[in-house]
Amino acid sequence: MPRALRFLLLGVLAACDSKSAPPTADLTADQTAALDQARVLVAVGAKAEPHQALELLTTAFGPAPRHAEAAFLMARAAFRDEQRPRCTQALDAYFALPAADHPDWSAEAWVLRGWLLEREGRFAEAPPLYAKALEIQPRYGYAMFRTGNALAEAGDEAAALPWVERALVERPALLEGHFLRAQLLRRLGRGEEAERATEIHRLVNQAGDNGASTREALQEKFAALEQLETRLPQWVEGRLQLARMRTKVGQGALALQQLTALLRERPVGRDGWQLWIELARVQIGNASARTEFDQLLGAAPDLPTELRSELRALAARGLRQ
Amino acid sequence: MTAMAERQSHAGSEPTVAARTAVAWGSIALVSLVLLSCDGDPSTARTPTMNDGAARSPCFVDVTADLHLDFVHENGASGKRWFVETNGSGATWLDFDGDRRLDLFLMQGAALPGFTATRPLHDVLLRATAQGFVDATPAEMRGESAHGMAAAHADYDNDGDPDLYVTNYGPNVLWRNDGGGRFTDVTTAAGVADGDRYHSSCAWADFDRDGDLDLYVAGYVDFRVGDGKTCGEPKRGPEFASYCHPDMYQGIDDTLFRNDGNGTFTDVSREAGLAGARGKGLGVAIGDFDDDGDADVFVANDSDPNFLWRNDSKDGALRFANVAALWGVEFNGEGRTQSCMGTAFGDVDGDLDLDLFTVNLSNETNTLWLKEGDHFRDRSYASGMAGPSMPNVGFGTLLADLDNDGDQDVVVANGHVLDNAELLLPGITYRQQAQLCWNDGTARFTVATPSDAGSYFGERHVGRGLAAADFDDDGDLDLLFTHNREQAQLLRNERGSSRSWIGFELVGKRSPSDGSGAELLVRAGDRTLRRATRIGESYLCGHDRRVLVGLGDARDPVDIEILWPSGTRQTLQQLPTRQYHRVEEPR
């Protein structure tokens, strides 16, 4: 059901989704199966069911797993299921393990620790825990946002604002970040900036409405993405969404033009190049597209060599004679 | 200094409250004051012991059968899953025959295409008697077969008896109470049908402060039966089809009707600034959140940003501005749109300003916003309201002092929107338990167990409406729950009156005759409490218009100040507790 799932789709812990599981040789078959299911159930996506994940993991590993990934996933599931004592217990278990050195998990675990304190109203105690997360992952946008939130709740709004703005550099479409920024600006007496921030929050909210399905709602989403293209140009994913929507409504030429501009501005990102190749093939034909591709790639000398090679391969496949 | 007293001393620094309180205790107006039926002698209290013991009996007892409350809601469902089937219908308490007993009016659904009714489906008026409820539905109402949504009573013509406005999936109806149990459909003459639209909650309030009640009607979505939309996963089989999400529909405008004082109303939505603000309104709460003396409106929208309409009316010209973003209630504290259903204003932290509550979809928190100066802050997590609400879909709700300990507790009627939720949403059920959450006085809540709250709270229902009244006049609030396609249930409060209380029936003279919109400050011992007549709030329902104030252990006479919608301030001193007082507004 889209309404129920949207909450989960918009989950904020996505920064550190687990990628590489530790060896599972010492696990029983039930534990391995529980871990496999739990990874899906606590991921940010359509199949997220934290409550189910929590029960599965508890059954397989007990309330305080002696397995790092199980403990981490349990903490995440318990947090999302608003089961604070169980989250605390799982975090304690995680940090007690000598193998708890997976940087993504550990950073998120520190954020969960701090966030638990916030939910208990202990705002002033949370920022040092977020600092630990940032020591591990210096560009962890959500830890920055939570720092700003905790400072704001503790009454230090002037100190909070830079943290929120740093978070928005890392995660330009962080909805709660835009919301808090608007509120902080308002409380700091910066009314005009607050109005602009409120408008951006509203646009990001409209643009992120995954349940939008009426013609009017889709039009609103499209209009929001169009406005954000200039007001929030650093949100690359939004610009890609806009290009896809433009293509669907017969504005392929404009989509290609804007996408080309995007790749000139921000050439990093495989998705953007892939979409550009698809659009260019249709809009200007393979031969012209290949020429333009080479020019675009040439204008991005700082691209990592590995990505550059991958893109060349993509173009070779996508723009065949 | 107790935590409560400390908070109140802080609250005293807030200019508007402080100013109001200073005026309140500075002078005394002469008023007519009539004692109503009551058990005025504390020594005759039914349960003289405090109710903190571990072995205390349940707070609420189901008296549905005992009082012959025989009403089964029918939503007209035939398996086609028309969207309108799932949202239920409301009810309202009113003394329509003036016998000083609160009667009940319950909204009924209707036969939809594919459904064959086996009994007449119409709204029902139940007269309260000493033996229980008896059907007193007038013939005119029996012929009304629209799919009913909300009921709201008010004395719109100021003739001393409550009239009824009902909203429908389709045109609405205004029933004028002509006395003697007769009602006349005056919708057309009054001009309040509001078109063939999908309406939800509504509320009466004297927005322009001219002494009569205006009417706010929330519009929901542009759904039409037979629109051909199918949702869920019907390819897996018909049992996997589901009601569509409101995002599948477009929101529609709300409507504001100005009472012209001559039996007619004028749609002033456009002039007032409401037109074009299409939301998906389900809940409406009225309260003076900015303490400027007039009635403001909060609209809980379903998966759309909420509205907070600040009343900026001047010189009789109705004018509203949506300040939801400015005050921080357009979205929840994470900046997200929620699927809001029922809503209520109330002072839950005892700081003498209005806080705000909405109840929402599963996997969303119910959201409690505490007013902190010039904005609201989402305190759902810190208050303990968030976690227990996550599996539930809340509809009706109430902020009310159910144990009369002097703070506002919370009740929520729960029930999912998908009648096959078990099939589609693991861990989620269609029928859900209602929740009673006790306030510890600092806006921290604990969900009561069924053994504490009452067995009803351990049952699973498709909860929708929730209407409160002290129907047995014993000094505590009783609860009526309406359910989708189920029997409505009435719970009698067996605990509240063991503590001290005071009640008021307010009679407006320059304000609307039924006192709608009046606010009270009650000083009991070292505490000051802010309470108001209940208008709007909850979901599709209307409540006992009297104001009942729990006083905890304060049994000495209390002082009060009333702020009437007309602007009149009235102070009364040394009013005895444990009784209702009829208070007339000075002319």
PDB file of N, CA, C and O in Angstrom, chain B residues 521-545:
ATOM      1  N   LEU B 521     -11.186  29.897  32.262  1.00  0.00           N
ATOM      2  CA  LEU B 521     -10.034  29.701  33.141  1.00  0.00           C
ATOM      3  C   LEU B 521     -10.602  29.358  34.511  1.00  0.00           C
ATOM      4  O   LEU B 521     -11.425  30.093  35.044  1.00  0.00           O
ATOM      5  N   VAL B 522     -10.154  28.271  35.052  1.00  0.00           N
ATOM      6  CA  VAL B 522     -10.677  27.801  36.341  1.00  0.00           C
ATOM      7  C   VAL B 522      -9.527  27.789  37.340  1.00  0.00           C
ATOM      8  O   VAL B 522      -8.499  27.145  37.099  1.00  0.00           O
ATOM      9  N   ARG B 523      -9.690  28.499  38.422  1.00  0.00           N
ATOM     10  CA  ARG B 523      -8.648  28.502  39.457  1.00  0.00           C
ATOM     11  C   ARG B 523      -9.118  27.627  40.610  1.00  0.00           C
ATOM     12  O   ARG B 523     -10.146  27.896  41.240  1.00  0.00           O
ATOM     13  N   ALA B 524      -8.369  26.557  40.835  1.00  0.00           N
ATOM     14  CA  ALA B 524      -8.688  25.624  41.908  1.00  0.00           C
ATOM     15  C   ALA B 524      -7.428  25.431  42.730  1.00  0.00           C
ATOM     16  O   ALA B 524      -6.462  24.840  42.252  1.00  0.00           O
ATOM     17  N   GLY B 525      -7.449  25.953  43.946  1.00  0.00           N
ATOM     18  CA  GLY B 525      -6.242  25.883  44.769  1.00  0.00           C
ATOM     19  C   GLY B 525      -5.125  26.656  44.091  1.00  0.00           C
ATOM     20  O   GLY B 525      -5.310  27.805  43.682  1.00  0.00           O
ATOM     21  N   ASP B 526      -3.982  25.997  43.918  1.00  0.00           N
ATOM     22  CA  ASP B 526      -2.859  26.706  43.296  1.00  0.00           C
ATOM     23  C   ASP B 526      -2.775  26.442  41.803  1.00  0.00           C
ATOM     24  O   ASP B 526      -1.784  26.750  41.162  1.00  0.00           O
ATOM     25  N   ARG B 527      -3.791  25.864  41.262  1.00  0.00           N
ATOM     26  CA  ARG B 527      -3.757  25.546  39.832  1.00  0.00           C
ATOM     27  C   ARG B 527      -4.751  26.409  39.067  1.00  0.00           C
ATOM     28  O   ARG B 527      -5.835  26.712  39.563  1.00  0.00           O
ATOM     29  N   THR B 528      -4.360  26.737  37.848  1.00  0.00           N
ATOM     30  CA  THR B 528      -5.291  27.367  36.920  1.00  0.00           C
ATOM     31  C   THR B 528      -5.388  26.473  35.690  1.00  0.00           C
ATOM     32  O   THR B 528      -4.366  26.040  35.145  1.00  0.00           O
ATOM     33  N   LEU B 529      -6.615  26.197  35.300  1.00  0.00           N
ATOM     34  CA  LEU B 529      -6.845  25.294  34.178  1.00  0.00           C
ATOM     35  C   LEU B 529      -7.568  26.046  33.062  1.00  0.00           C
ATOM     36  O   LEU B 529      -8.457  26.852  33.325  1.00  0.00           O
ATOM     37  N   ARG B 530      -7.180  25.748  31.843  1.00  0.00           N
ATOM     38  CA  ARG B 530      -7.842  26.345  30.689  1.00  0.00           C
ATOM     39  C   ARG B 530      -8.689  25.276  30.002  1.00  0.00           C
ATOM     40  O   ARG B 530      -8.168  24.229  29.606  1.00  0.00           O
ATOM     41  N   ARG B 531      -9.952  25.531  29.869  1.00  0.00           N
ATOM     42  CA  ARG B 531     -10.847  24.598  29.192  1.00  0.00           C
ATOM     43  C   ARG B 531     -11.793  25.375  28.286  1.00  0.00           C
ATOM     44  O   ARG B 531     -11.907  26.584  28.407  1.00  0.00           O
ATOM     45  N   ALA B 532     -12.482  24.657  27.411  1.00  0.00           N
ATOM     46  CA  ALA B 532     -13.376  25.333  26.463  1.00  0.00           C
ATOM     47  C   ALA B 532     -14.539  24.419  26.110  1.00  0.00           C
ATOM     48  O   ALA B 532     -14.490  23.212  26.350  1.00  0.00           O
ATOM     49  N   THR B 533     -15.576  25.022  25.555  1.00  0.00           N
ATOM     50  CA  THR B 533     -16.643  24.201  24.990  1.00  0.00           C
ATOM     51  C   THR B 533     -16.047  23.399  23.834  1.00  0.00           C
ATOM     52  O   THR B 533     -15.175  23.891  23.111  1.00  0.00           O
ATOM     53  N   ARG B 534     -16.533  22.200  23.682  1.00  0.00           N
ATOM     54  CA  ARG B 534     -15.998  21.357  22.606  1.00  0.00           C
ATOM     55  C   ARG B 534     -16.794  21.595  21.335  1.00  0.00           C
ATOM     56  O   ARG B 534     -17.952  21.209  21.256  1.00  0.00           O
ATOM     57  N   ILE B 535     -16.164  22.214  20.364  1.00  0.00           N
ATOM     58  CA  ILE B 535     -16.810  22.340  19.061  1.00  0.00           C
ATOM     59  C   ILE B 535     -15.833  21.827  18.021  1.00  0.00           C
ATOM     60  O   ILE B 535     -14.638  22.059  18.109  1.00  0.00           O
ATOM     61  N   GLY B 536     -16.378  21.118  17.049  1.00  0.00           N
ATOM     62  CA  GLY B 536     -15.491  20.460  16.103  1.00  0.00           C
ATOM     63  C   GLY B 536     -14.736  19.382  16.851  1.00  0.00           C
ATOM     64  O   GLY B 536     -15.238  18.768  17.778  1.00  0.00           O
ATOM     65  N   GLU B 537     -13.520  19.164  16.508  1.00  0.00           N
ATOM     66  CA  GLU B 537     -12.587  18.161  17.020  1.00  0.00           C
ATOM     67  C   GLU B 537     -13.127  16.735  16.925  1.00  0.00           C
ATOM     68  O   GLU B 537     -14.267  16.517  16.555  1.00  0.00           O
ATOM     69  N   SER B 538     -12.262  15.795  17.205  1.00  0.00           N
ATOM     70  CA  SER B 538     -12.494  14.373  16.962  1.00  0.00           C
ATOM     71  C   SER B 538     -12.625  14.149  15.455  1.00  0.00           C
ATOM     72  O   SER B 538     -11.894  14.773  14.659  1.00  0.00           O
ATOM     73  N   TYR B 539     -13.560  13.331  15.067  1.00  0.00           N
ATOM     74  CA  TYR B 539     -13.718  12.981  13.653  1.00  0.00           C
ATOM     75  C   TYR B 539     -15.204  12.727  13.415  1.00  0.00           C
ATOM     76  O   TYR B 539     -15.781  11.807  14.017  1.00  0.00           O
ATOM     77  N   LEU B 540     -15.811  13.578  12.639  1.00  0.00           N
ATOM     78  CA  LEU B 540     -17.213  13.436  12.223  1.00  0.00           C
ATOM     79  C   LEU B 540     -18.202  13.530  13.381  1.00  0.00           C
ATOM     80  O   LEU B 540     -19.356  13.128  13.227  1.00  0.00           O
ATOM     81  N   CYS B 541     -17.793  14.019  14.525  1.00  0.00           N
ATOM     82  CA  CYS B 541     -18.634  13.908  15.723  1.00  0.00           C
ATOM     83  C   CYS B 541     -18.877  15.246  16.413  1.00  0.00           C
ATOM     84  O   CYS B 541     -18.138  16.212  16.235  1.00  0.00           O
ATOM     85  N   GLY B 542     -19.903  15.257  17.249  1.00  0.00           N
ATOM     86  CA  GLY B 542     -20.183  16.393  18.110  1.00  0.00           C
ATOM     87  C   GLY B 542     -20.307  15.923  19.546  1.00  0.00           C
ATOM     88  O   GLY B 542     -20.688  14.786  19.810  1.00  0.00           O
ATOM     89  N   HIS B 543     -19.986  16.811  20.470  1.00  0.00           N
ATOM     90  CA  HIS B 543     -19.883  16.426  21.882  1.00  0.00           C
ATOM     91  C   HIS B 543     -20.888  17.198  22.737  1.00  0.00           C
ATOM     92  O   HIS B 543     -21.497  18.172  22.297  1.00  0.00           O
ATOM     93  N   ASP B 544     -20.968  16.767  23.972  1.00  0.00           N
ATOM     94  CA  ASP B 544     -21.679  17.497  25.014  1.00  0.00           C
ATOM     95  C   ASP B 544     -21.145  18.931  25.006  1.00  0.00           C
ATOM     96  O   ASP B 544     -19.934  19.140  25.106  1.00  0.00           O
ATOM     97  N   ARG B 545     -22.033  19.905  24.882  1.00  0.00           N
ATOM     98  CA  ARG B 545     -21.560  21.290  24.797  1.00  0.00           C
ATOM     99  C   ARG B 545     -21.169  21.849  26.173  1.00  0.00           C
ATOM    100  O   ARG B 545     -20.520  22.894  26.260  1.00  0.00           O
TER     101      ARG B 545
END
